[in-house]
PDB file of C-alpha atoms and ligand atoms in Angstrom:
ATOM      1  CA  MET C   1      -1.827  -8.300 -41.433  1.00 56.00           C
ATOM      2  CA  ALA C   2      -4.996  -9.027 -39.490  1.00 63.00           C
ATOM      3  CA  ARG C   3      -5.499  -6.819 -36.461  1.00 75.00           C
ATOM      4  CA  ARG C   4      -4.583  -8.497 -33.225  1.00 90.00           C
ATOM      5  CA  ARG C   5      -6.339  -8.106 -29.958  1.00 97.00           C
ATOM      6  CA  GLN C   6      -4.361  -5.997 -27.527  1.00 98.00           C
ATOM      7  CA  ILE C   7      -4.388  -7.499 -24.058  1.00 97.00           C
ATOM      8  CA  TYR C   8      -2.424  -4.889 -22.147  1.00 96.00           C
ATOM      9  CA  GLU C   9      -0.235  -1.850 -22.672  1.00 97.00           C
ATOM     10  CA  GLY C  10       2.521  -1.346 -20.128  1.00 95.00           C
ATOM     11  CA  LYS C  11       5.221   1.283 -19.839  1.00 95.00           C
ATOM     12  CA  ALA C  12       7.737  -0.433 -22.137  1.00 98.00           C
ATOM     13  CA  LYS C  13       5.753  -3.204 -23.834  1.00 98.00           C
ATOM     14  CA  ILE C  14       2.413  -3.983 -25.423  1.00 98.00           C
ATOM     15  CA  LEU C  15       0.957  -7.475 -25.090  1.00 98.00           C
ATOM     16  CA  TYR C  16      -1.168  -8.927 -27.880  1.00 98.00           C
ATOM     17  CA  GLU C  17      -3.093 -12.171 -28.078  1.00 98.00           C
ATOM     18  CA  GLY C  18      -0.809 -14.825 -29.605  1.00 98.00           C
ATOM     19  CA  PRO C  19      -1.562 -17.100 -32.573  1.00 97.00           C
ATOM     20  CA  GLU C  20      -2.370 -20.114 -30.370  1.00 96.00           C
ATOM     21  CA  PRO C  21      -4.190 -20.370 -27.058  1.00 96.00           C
ATOM     22  CA  GLY C  22      -1.825 -19.877 -24.163  1.00 97.00           C
ATOM     23  CA  THR C  23       0.537 -17.661 -26.158  1.00 98.00           C
ATOM     24  CA  ILE C  24       1.124 -13.921 -26.132  1.00 98.00           C
ATOM     25  CA  ILE C  25       3.077 -11.541 -28.337  1.00 98.00           C
ATOM     26  CA  GLN C  26       5.294  -9.061 -26.498  1.00 98.00           C
ATOM     27  CA  TYR C  27       5.901  -5.880 -28.505  1.00 98.00           C
ATOM     28  CA  PHE C  28       8.889  -3.838 -27.253  1.00 98.00           C
ATOM     29  CA  LYS C  29       8.381  -0.065 -27.385  1.00 98.00           C
ATOM     30  CA  ASP C  30      10.999   2.676 -27.321  1.00 98.00           C
ATOM     31  CA  ASP C  31       9.097   4.386 -24.487  1.00 98.00           C
ATOM     32  CA  ALA C  32      10.968   4.791 -21.233  1.00 98.00           C
ATOM     33  CA  THR C  33       9.661   5.823 -17.838  1.00 96.00           C
ATOM     34  CA  ALA C  34      11.316   6.355 -14.495  1.00 96.00           C
ATOM     35  CA  PHE C  35      10.364   7.281 -10.949  1.00 93.00           C
ATOM     36  CA  ASN C  36       7.019   5.538 -11.139  1.00 89.00           C
ATOM     37  CA  ALA C  37       6.277   7.092 -14.570  1.00 91.00           C
ATOM     38  CA  GLN C  38       6.779  10.679 -13.362  1.00 94.00           C
ATOM     39  CA  LYS C  39       9.552  10.965 -15.959  1.00 97.00           C
ATOM     40  CA  LYS C  40       8.631   9.911 -19.495  1.00 97.00           C
ATOM     41  CA  GLY C  41      10.594   9.812 -22.722  1.00 97.00           C
ATOM     42  CA  THR C  42      11.812   7.591 -25.499  1.00 98.00           C
ATOM     43  CA  ILE C  43      15.132   5.873 -26.065  1.00 98.00           C
ATOM     44  CA  ASN C  44      15.680   5.524 -29.797  1.00 97.00           C
ATOM     45  CA  GLY C  45      15.863   1.889 -30.864  1.00 97.00           C
ATOM     46  CA  LYS C  46      15.497   0.595 -27.299  1.00 98.00           C
ATOM     47  CA  GLY C  47      12.639  -1.768 -28.148  1.00 98.00           C
ATOM     48  CA  VAL C  48      14.620  -3.423 -30.919  1.00 98.00           C
ATOM     49  CA  ILE C  49      17.669  -3.901 -28.714  1.00 98.00           C
ATOM     50  CA  ASN C  50      15.772  -5.077 -25.629  1.00 98.00           C
ATOM     51  CA  ASN C  51      13.866  -7.614 -27.726  1.00 98.00           C
ATOM     52  CA  ARG C  52      17.177  -8.996 -28.983  1.00 98.00           C
ATOM     53  CA  ILE C  53      19.015  -8.892 -25.624  1.00 98.00           C
ATOM     54  CA  SER C  54      16.101 -10.493 -23.795  1.00 98.00           C
ATOM     55  CA  GLU C  55      15.835 -13.242 -26.429  1.00 98.00           C
ATOM     56  CA  TYR C  56      19.537 -13.962 -25.994  1.00 98.00           C
ATOM     57  CA  VAL C  57      19.456 -13.959 -22.179  1.00 99.00           C
ATOM     58  CA  PHE C  58      16.292 -16.079 -21.898  1.00 98.00           C
ATOM     59  CA  THR C  59      17.678 -18.583 -24.399  1.00 98.00           C
ATOM     60  CA  ARG C  60      20.949 -18.869 -22.492  1.00 98.00           C
ATOM     61  CA  LEU C  61      19.050 -19.258 -19.205  1.00 98.00           C
ATOM     62  CA  SER C  62      16.915 -22.041 -20.658  1.00 98.00           C
ATOM     63  CA  HIS C  63      20.159 -23.848 -21.528  1.00 98.00           C
ATOM     64  CA  ILE C  64      21.041 -23.980 -17.823  1.00 98.00           C
ATOM     65  CA  GLY C  65      17.605 -25.293 -16.914  1.00 98.00           C
ATOM     66  CA  ILE C  66      15.726 -22.123 -15.961  1.00 98.00           C
ATOM     67  CA  PRO C  67      12.137 -22.482 -17.202  1.00 98.00           C
ATOM     68  CA  THR C  68      11.064 -19.309 -19.043  1.00 98.00           C
ATOM     69  CA  HIS C  69       8.063 -17.983 -20.923  1.00 98.00           C
ATOM     70  CA  PHE C  70      10.139 -17.266 -24.059  1.00 98.00           C
ATOM     71  CA  ILE C  71       9.175 -19.246 -27.179  1.00 98.00           C
ATOM     72  CA  ARG C  72      10.799 -17.362 -30.067  1.00 98.00           C
ATOM     73  CA  ARG C  73      11.530 -13.933 -31.453  1.00 98.00           C
ATOM     74  CA  LEU C  74       9.121 -13.058 -34.261  1.00 98.00           C
ATOM     75  CA  ASN C  75      10.673  -9.904 -35.673  1.00 98.00           C
ATOM     76  CA  MET C  76      12.649  -6.820 -34.649  1.00 98.00           C
ATOM     77  CA  ARG C  77      10.228  -5.733 -31.939  1.00 98.00           C
ATOM     78  CA  GLU C  78       8.144  -8.778 -31.113  1.00 98.00           C
ATOM     79  CA  GLN C  79       8.573 -12.095 -29.421  1.00 98.00           C
ATOM     80  CA  LEU C  80       6.193 -14.973 -28.827  1.00 98.00           C
ATOM     81  CA  VAL C  81       5.917 -16.033 -25.187  1.00 98.00           C
ATOM     82  CA  ARG C  82       3.806 -18.361 -23.081  1.00 98.00           C
ATOM     83  CA  GLN C  83       0.887 -16.757 -21.332  1.00 98.00           C
ATOM     84  CA  VAL C  84       1.376 -16.861 -17.588  1.00 98.00           C
ATOM     85  CA  GLU C  85      -0.470 -15.673 -14.536  1.00 97.00           C
ATOM     86  CA  ILE C  86       1.936 -12.998 -13.356  1.00 95.00           C
ATOM     87  CA  ILE C  87       2.938 -13.240  -9.696  1.00 98.00           C
ATOM     88  CA  PRO C  88       2.514  -9.646  -8.471  1.00 98.00           C
ATOM     89  CA  LEU C  89       6.074  -9.323  -7.187  1.00 98.00           C
ATOM     90  CA  GLU C  90       9.283  -7.838  -8.547  1.00 98.00           C
ATOM     91  CA  VAL C  91      12.267  -9.882  -7.434  1.00 98.00           C
ATOM     92  CA  VAL C  92      15.314  -7.620  -7.156  1.00 98.00           C
ATOM     93  CA  VAL C  93      18.783  -9.156  -6.916  1.00 99.00           C
ATOM     94  CA  ARG C  94      21.687  -6.961  -5.760  1.00 99.00           C
ATOM     95  CA  ASN C  95      25.421  -7.540  -5.823  1.00 99.00           C
ATOM     96  CA  VAL C  96      26.577  -3.948  -5.409  1.00 99.00           C
ATOM     97  CA  ALA C  97      24.833  -1.057  -3.623  1.00 98.00           C
ATOM     98  CA  ALA C  98      22.984   1.354  -5.934  1.00 98.00           C
ATOM     99  CA  GLY C  99      19.638   3.077  -6.465  1.00 98.00           C
ATOM    100  CA  SER C 100      16.977   2.690  -3.820  1.00 98.00           C
ATOM    101  CA  LEU C 101      19.182   0.551  -1.544  1.00 98.00           C
ATOM    102  CA  SER C 102      21.830   3.271  -1.408  1.00 98.00           C
ATOM    103  CA  LYS C 103      19.218   5.941  -0.808  1.00 98.00           C
ATOM    104  CA  ARG C 104      17.286   3.989   1.836  1.00 97.00           C
ATOM    105  CA  LEU C 105      20.271   2.818   3.873  1.00 98.00           C
ATOM    106  CA  GLY C 106      22.844   5.509   3.086  1.00 98.00           C
ATOM    107  CA  ILE C 107      25.284   3.056   1.516  1.00 98.00           C
ATOM    108  CA  GLU C 108      27.506   4.560  -1.126  1.00 98.00           C
ATOM    109  CA  GLU C 109      26.738   3.517  -4.696  1.00 98.00           C
ATOM    110  CA  GLY C 110      29.350   1.056  -5.899  1.00 98.00           C
ATOM    111  CA  GLU C 111      30.015  -0.559  -2.517  1.00 98.00           C
ATOM    112  CA  VAL C 112      30.227  -4.318  -3.026  1.00 98.00           C
ATOM    113  CA  LEU C 113      27.686  -6.052  -0.773  1.00 98.00           C
ATOM    114  CA  PRO C 114      29.015  -8.652   1.695  1.00 98.00           C
ATOM    115  CA  HIS C 115      26.614 -11.092   0.053  1.00 97.00           C
ATOM    116  CA  THR C 116      23.947 -11.032  -2.614  1.00 98.00           C
ATOM    117  CA  LEU C 117      20.644  -9.559  -1.475  1.00 98.00           C
ATOM    118  CA  ILE C 118      17.221 -10.561  -2.754  1.00 98.00           C
ATOM    119  CA  GLU C 119      14.358  -8.108  -2.246  1.00 98.00           C
ATOM    120  CA  TYR C 120      10.697  -8.288  -3.149  1.00 98.00           C
ATOM    121  CA  CYS C 121       8.498  -5.403  -4.267  1.00 98.00           C
ATOM    122  CA  TYR C 122       4.730  -5.548  -4.592  1.00 98.00           C
ATOM    123  CA  LYS C 123       3.766  -4.747  -8.199  1.00 98.00           C
ATOM    124  CA  ASP C 124       1.356  -1.852  -7.857  1.00 97.00           C
ATOM    125  CA  ASP C 125       2.040   1.374  -9.745  1.00 93.00           C
ATOM    126  CA  SER C 126      -0.417   3.372  -7.648  1.00 95.00           C
ATOM    127  CA  LEU C 127       1.648   2.486  -4.559  1.00 97.00           C
ATOM    128  CA  GLY C 128       5.001   2.925  -6.349  1.00 95.00           C
ATOM    129  CA  ASP C 129       5.908  -0.797  -6.177  1.00 96.00           C
ATOM    130  CA  PRO C 130       6.703  -0.825  -2.422  1.00 98.00           C
ATOM    131  CA  LYS C 131       9.314  -3.164  -0.967  1.00 98.00           C
ATOM    132  CA  VAL C 132       7.589  -5.930   0.988  1.00 98.00           C
ATOM    133  CA  SER C 133       8.714  -8.555   3.490  1.00 98.00           C
ATOM    134  CA  GLU C 134       8.330 -12.320   3.145  1.00 98.00           C
ATOM    135  CA  GLU C 135       5.834 -12.148   6.023  1.00 98.00           C
ATOM    136  CA  GLU C 136       3.701  -9.655   4.104  1.00 98.00           C
ATOM    137  CA  ILE C 137       3.869 -11.811   0.961  1.00 98.00           C
ATOM    138  CA  ALA C 138       2.661 -14.829   2.949  1.00 98.00           C
ATOM    139  CA  CYS C 139       0.059 -12.811   4.855  1.00 98.00           C
ATOM    140  CA  PHE C 140      -1.594 -11.483   1.686  1.00 98.00           C
ATOM    141  CA  ASN C 141      -1.011 -14.726  -0.216  1.00 98.00           C
ATOM    142  CA  TRP C 142       0.645 -13.079  -3.232  1.00 98.00           C
ATOM    143  CA  CYS C 143       2.408 -16.403  -3.697  1.00 98.00           C
ATOM    144  CA  SER C 144       2.912 -19.628  -1.780  1.00 97.00           C
ATOM    145  CA  HIS C 145       5.924 -20.549   0.344  1.00 97.00           C
ATOM    146  CA  GLU C 146       7.014 -23.084  -2.305  1.00 97.00           C
ATOM    147  CA  GLU C 147       6.728 -20.456  -5.049  1.00 98.00           C
ATOM    148  CA  MET C 148       8.901 -18.087  -2.971  1.00 98.00           C
ATOM    149  CA  GLN C 149      11.508 -20.825  -2.665  1.00 98.00           C
ATOM    150  CA  ASP C 150      11.381 -21.537  -6.395  1.00 98.00           C
ATOM    151  CA  MET C 151      11.718 -17.845  -7.263  1.00 98.00           C
ATOM    152  CA  SER C 152      14.583 -17.177  -4.870  1.00 98.00           C
ATOM    153  CA  SER C 153      16.562 -20.262  -5.915  1.00 98.00           C
ATOM    154  CA  MET C 154      16.070 -19.374  -9.598  1.00 98.00           C
ATOM    155  CA  ALA C 155      17.070 -15.766  -8.855  1.00 99.00           C
ATOM    156  CA  VAL C 156      20.344 -16.946  -7.293  1.00 98.00           C
ATOM    157  CA  ARG C 157      21.136 -19.201 -10.260  1.00 98.00           C
ATOM    158  CA  ILE C 158      20.228 -16.462 -12.734  1.00 99.00           C
ATOM    159  CA  ASN C 159      22.454 -14.019 -10.850  1.00 99.00           C
ATOM    160  CA  ASP C 160      25.425 -16.399 -10.894  1.00 98.00           C
ATOM    161  CA  PHE C 161      24.977 -17.101 -14.566  1.00 98.00           C
ATOM    162  CA  LEU C 162      24.430 -13.488 -15.646  1.00 99.00           C
ATOM    163  CA  SER C 163      27.269 -12.163 -13.453  1.00 98.00           C
ATOM    164  CA  GLY C 164      29.640 -14.527 -15.263  1.00 98.00           C
ATOM    165  CA  MET C 165      28.155 -13.832 -18.666  1.00 98.00           C
ATOM    166  CA  PHE C 166      28.485 -10.061 -18.239  1.00 98.00           C
ATOM    167  CA  SER C 167      31.932 -10.181 -16.645  1.00 98.00           C
ATOM    168  CA  GLY C 168      33.080 -12.033 -19.789  1.00 98.00           C
ATOM    169  CA  ILE C 169      32.278  -8.855 -21.741  1.00 98.00           C
ATOM    170  CA  ASP C 170      33.742  -6.490 -19.132  1.00 98.00           C
ATOM    171  CA  ILE C 171      30.421  -5.542 -17.560  1.00 98.00           C
ATOM    172  CA  ARG C 172      29.599  -5.660 -13.831  1.00 98.00           C
ATOM    173  CA  LEU C 173      26.099  -6.799 -12.981  1.00 99.00           C
ATOM    174  CA  ILE C 174      25.216  -4.412 -10.140  1.00 99.00           C
ATOM    175  CA  ASP C 175      21.557  -5.369  -9.667  1.00 99.00           C
ATOM    176  CA  PHE C 176      18.532  -6.447 -11.658  1.00 99.00           C
ATOM    177  CA  LYS C 177      14.815  -7.127 -11.484  1.00 98.00           C
ATOM    178  CA  LEU C 178      12.997 -10.353 -12.365  1.00 98.00           C
ATOM    179  CA  GLU C 179       9.345 -11.209 -12.760  1.00 98.00           C
ATOM    180  CA  PHE C 180       7.849 -14.666 -12.574  1.00 98.00           C
ATOM    181  CA  GLY C 181       4.537 -16.188 -13.592  1.00 98.00           C
ATOM    182  CA  ARG C 182       2.507 -19.339 -13.037  1.00 98.00           C
ATOM    183  CA  ILE C 183       1.624 -21.922 -15.641  1.00 98.00           C
ATOM    184  CA  TRP C 184      -1.235 -24.187 -14.722  1.00 96.00           C
ATOM    185  CA  ASP C 185      -1.246 -27.884 -15.510  1.00 92.00           C
ATOM    186  CA  GLY C 186      -4.546 -29.102 -14.122  1.00 94.00           C
ATOM    187  CA  ASP C 187      -4.460 -28.253 -10.435  1.00 94.00           C
ATOM    188  CA  PHE C 188      -0.702 -27.819 -10.403  1.00 95.00           C
ATOM    189  CA  ALA C 189       1.033 -24.497 -10.922  1.00 96.00           C
ATOM    190  CA  ARG C 190       4.647 -24.199 -12.032  1.00 97.00           C
ATOM    191  CA  VAL C 191       6.658 -20.999 -11.664  1.00 98.00           C
ATOM    192  CA  ILE C 192       8.563 -19.808 -14.720  1.00 98.00           C
ATOM    193  CA  LEU C 193      10.618 -16.709 -15.521  1.00 98.00           C
ATOM    194  CA  ALA C 194       8.588 -14.071 -17.405  1.00 98.00           C
ATOM    195  CA  ASP C 195       8.783 -10.441 -18.588  1.00 98.00           C
ATOM    196  CA  GLU C 196      12.227  -9.462 -19.977  1.00 98.00           C
ATOM    197  CA  ILE C 197      15.864  -9.107 -18.986  1.00 98.00           C
ATOM    198  CA  SER C 198      17.435  -6.037 -20.574  1.00 98.00           C
ATOM    199  CA  PRO C 199      19.265  -2.818 -19.639  1.00 98.00           C
ATOM    200  CA  ASP C 200      15.819  -1.429 -18.659  1.00 98.00           C
ATOM    201  CA  GLY C 201      15.739  -3.651 -15.577  1.00 98.00           C
ATOM    202  CA  CYS C 202      19.436  -4.187 -14.821  1.00 98.00           C
ATOM    203  CA  ARG C 203      22.251  -1.963 -13.644  1.00 98.00           C
ATOM    204  CA  LEU C 204      25.252  -2.680 -15.840  1.00 98.00           C
ATOM    205  CA  TRP C 205      28.561  -0.876 -15.323  1.00 98.00           C
ATOM    206  CA  ASP C 206      31.670  -1.098 -17.432  1.00 98.00           C
ATOM    207  CA  ILE C 207      34.195  -3.091 -15.377  1.00 98.00           C
ATOM    208  CA  ASN C 208      37.091  -0.755 -16.135  1.00 98.00           C
ATOM    209  CA  THR C 209      35.455   2.677 -16.107  1.00 98.00           C
ATOM    210  CA  ASN C 210      32.222   2.174 -14.090  1.00 98.00           C
ATOM    211  CA  GLU C 211      30.433   3.849 -16.989  1.00 98.00           C
ATOM    212  CA  LYS C 212      26.696   3.136 -16.752  1.00 98.00           C
ATOM    213  CA  LEU C 213      25.309   1.040 -19.593  1.00 98.00           C
ATOM    214  CA  ASP C 214      21.666   0.939 -18.487  1.00 98.00           C
ATOM    215  CA  LYS C 215      18.510   2.925 -17.821  1.00 98.00           C
ATOM    216  CA  ASP C 216      20.193   5.037 -15.143  1.00 98.00           C
ATOM    217  CA  ARG C 217      21.494   7.155 -18.065  1.00 98.00           C
ATOM    218  CA  PHE C 218      17.854   8.046 -18.767  1.00 98.00           C
ATOM    219  CA  ARG C 219      16.789   8.281 -15.101  1.00 97.00           C
ATOM    220  CA  ARG C 220      19.670  10.632 -14.308  1.00 97.00           C
ATOM    221  CA  ASP C 221      19.611  12.684 -17.542  1.00 97.00           C
ATOM    222  CA  MET C 222      23.111  11.558 -18.467  1.00 97.00           C
ATOM    223  CA  GLY C 223      22.442  11.215 -22.208  1.00 97.00           C
ATOM    224  CA  GLY C 224      23.816   8.494 -24.459  1.00 97.00           C
ATOM    225  CA  GLU C 225      21.171   5.966 -23.422  1.00 97.00           C
ATOM    226  CA  SER C 226      20.618   4.562 -26.939  1.00 98.00           C
ATOM    227  CA  GLU C 227      24.360   4.150 -27.372  1.00 98.00           C
ATOM    228  CA  ALA C 228      24.664   2.448 -23.981  1.00 98.00           C
ATOM    229  CA  TYR C 229      21.977  -0.127 -24.805  1.00 98.00           C
ATOM    230  CA  GLN C 230      23.592  -0.646 -28.187  1.00 98.00           C
ATOM    231  CA  GLU C 231      26.972  -1.130 -26.541  1.00 98.00           C
ATOM    232  CA  VAL C 232      25.607  -3.939 -24.343  1.00 98.00           C
ATOM    233  CA  ALA C 233      24.118  -5.662 -27.407  1.00 98.00           C
ATOM    234  CA  ARG C 234      27.357  -5.185 -29.325  1.00 98.00           C
ATOM    235  CA  ARG C 235      29.481  -6.704 -26.554  1.00 98.00           C
ATOM    236  CA  LEU C 236      27.097  -9.655 -26.366  1.00 98.00           C
ATOM    237  CA  GLY C 237      27.814 -10.167 -30.069  1.00 98.00           C
ATOM    238  CA  LEU C 238      24.237  -9.448 -31.095  1.00 98.00           C
ATOM    239  CA  LEU C 239      24.767  -6.731 -33.659  1.00 91.00           C
ATOM    240  CA  GLN C 240      26.694  -8.663 -36.284  1.00 71.00           C
ATOM    241  CA  ASN C 241      24.859  -9.747 -39.427  1.00 52.00           C
ATOM    242  CA  GLU C 242      21.625  -8.450 -37.979  1.00 49.00           C
ATOM    243  CA  ASP C 243      18.889  -8.718 -40.591  1.00 48.00           C
ATOM    244  CA  ASN C 244      17.102  -5.468 -39.975  1.00 46.00           C
ATOM    245  CA  GLY C 245      13.416  -5.550 -40.688  1.00 41.00           C
ATOM    246  CA  PRO C 246      11.882  -2.937 -42.939  1.00 37.00           C
ATOM    247  CA  GLY C 247      11.916   0.509 -41.461  1.00 40.00           C
ATOM    248  CA  GLU C 248      14.106  -0.458 -38.528  1.00 48.00           C
ATOM    249  CA  VAL C 249      17.660   0.756 -38.465  1.00 41.00           C
ATOM    250  CA  LEU C 250      19.770  -0.884 -35.811  1.00 41.00           C
ATOM    251  CA  ASP C 251      23.112   0.612 -36.792  1.00 44.00           C
ATOM    252  CA  MET C 252      23.739   3.529 -34.473  1.00 38.00           C
ATOM    253  CA  SER C 253      27.491   3.470 -35.034  1.00 46.00           C
ATOM    254  CA  ALA C 254      27.423   7.189 -35.824  1.00 40.00           C
ATOM    255  CA  HIS C 255      26.937   7.747 -32.097  1.00 41.00           C
ATOM    256  CA  ARG C 256      29.779   5.512 -31.033  1.00 46.00           C
ATOM    257  CA  GLY C 257      32.685   7.156 -29.313  1.00 44.00           C
ATOM    258  CA  ARG C 258      30.437   8.863 -26.780  1.00 53.00           C
ATOM    259  CA  LEU C 259      30.865   5.667 -24.791  1.00 58.00           C
ATOM    260  CA  ARG C 260      34.175   3.914 -24.429  1.00 49.00           C
ATOM    261  CA  SER C 261      33.915   0.447 -25.867  1.00 46.00           C
ATOM    262  CA  THR C 262      35.680  -2.787 -25.109  1.00 46.00           C
ATOM    263  CA  PRO C 263      36.716  -5.122 -27.919  1.00 45.00           C
ATOM    264  CA  LYS C 264      34.352  -8.023 -28.412  1.00 45.00           C
ATOM    265  CA  PRO C 265      35.814 -11.163 -26.830  1.00 47.00           C
ATOM    266  CA  GLY C 266      36.965 -13.986 -29.084  1.00 45.00           C
ATOM    267  CA  LYS C 267      34.307 -16.400 -30.353  1.00 40.00           C
ATOM    268  CA  LYS C 268      33.238 -18.822 -27.607  1.00 38.00           C
TER     269      LYS C 268
HETATM  270  N1  UDP J   1      13.969  -2.090 -11.370  1.00 53.72           N
HETATM  271  C1  UDP J   1      13.107  -2.291 -12.427  1.00 53.72           C
HETATM  272  N2  UDP J   1      11.810  -1.884 -12.307  1.00 53.72           N
HETATM  273  C2  UDP J   1      11.340  -1.281 -11.191  1.00 53.72           C
HETATM  274  C3  UDP J   1      12.216  -1.074 -10.112  1.00 53.72           C
HETATM  275  C4  UDP J   1      13.536  -1.497 -10.239  1.00 53.72           C
HETATM  276  O1  UDP J   1      13.486  -2.839 -13.457  1.00 53.72           O
HETATM  277  O2  UDP J   1      10.134  -0.947 -11.146  1.00 53.72           O
HETATM  278  C5  UDP J   1      15.375  -2.544 -11.481  1.00 53.72           C
HETATM  279  C6  UDP J   1      16.325  -1.383 -11.650  1.00 53.72           C
HETATM  280  O3  UDP J   1      16.587  -1.146 -13.015  1.00 53.72           O
HETATM  281  C7  UDP J   1      17.564  -1.859 -10.938  1.00 53.72           C
HETATM  282  C8  UDP J   1      17.040  -2.813  -9.863  1.00 53.72           C
HETATM  283  O4  UDP J   1      15.731  -3.181 -10.273  1.00 53.72           O
HETATM  284  O5  UDP J   1      18.388  -2.595 -11.821  1.00 53.72           O
HETATM  285  C9  UDP J   1      17.001  -2.197  -8.498  1.00 53.72           C
HETATM  286  O6  UDP J   1      16.305  -0.981  -8.561  1.00 53.72           O
HETATM  287  P1  UDP J   1      16.134  -0.041  -7.288  1.00 53.72           P
HETATM  288  O7  UDP J   1      15.339  -0.750  -6.242  1.00 53.72           O
HETATM  289  O8  UDP J   1      17.476   0.461  -6.881  1.00 53.72           O
HETATM  290  O9  UDP J   1      15.177   1.092  -7.773  1.00 53.72           O
HETATM  291  P2  UDP J   1      15.427   2.430  -8.558  1.00 53.72           P
HETATM  292  O10 UDP J   1      16.662   3.064  -8.025  1.00 53.72           O
HETATM  293  O11 UDP J   1      15.549   1.981  -9.983  1.00 53.72           O
HETATM  294  O12 UDP J   1      14.170   3.195  -8.279  1.00 53.72           O
END
């Protein structure tokens, strides 16, 4: 295959120039980082699973009218997406206290929030992605007021949809992170959902046992992270009849049993 031009290498993905102008290929790595990249490692098979989970989630979201950058999955580790101008904010949606919210405000992990919270963090690794206020976002013009409204209303819809989708497979959606980008049409910019949605950027707990099925297993040295990611994919029904590409083995069933599993719900 002809060599492709690499545009950017991030912590979990590599971006390559796509086959047509305005497109990009996202390559999902197994690399994992935490605590602003102070902790580094790999989660076996993570890239393959995140590619598949993110494809599934973005496709389902497009069916409810959320505009996304996703075009199609190309192979086990790559997907074709629309090139966007990334808005330099992480939009965090929280239903249950955990992580930095618990630490910052002393609220016990697992406490259900009185209502859903939306937070914004400024995307800057050298600053550790600090939480920022709407006033600061406006002051430094990281996005317009209308873009903020578009992002927050999409975040609420995405949260409602994903909470229901995950509860149908006995998973609680504790919190998650979204990224958005702009697409230009002449002088007009439209905000669309970008990046990925996977257990790397969500907290997912088993409804019955509170077992963590997300990157916290890696962050907190709990072990079983590959199996946890696989379990999410399995419950979503994504591991059946998977046509594995050459050299990629998706079946990690040998590890099963380290995580309690819930039977897959009946076909919807
Ligand atoms: N998150 C993320 N990338 C980040 C920061 C957070 O994907 O750079 C996700 C994280 O996985 C969790 C949610 O956003 O699902 C809230 O994370 P939190 O602010 O609690 O930060 P953390 O405890 O992960 O540092």
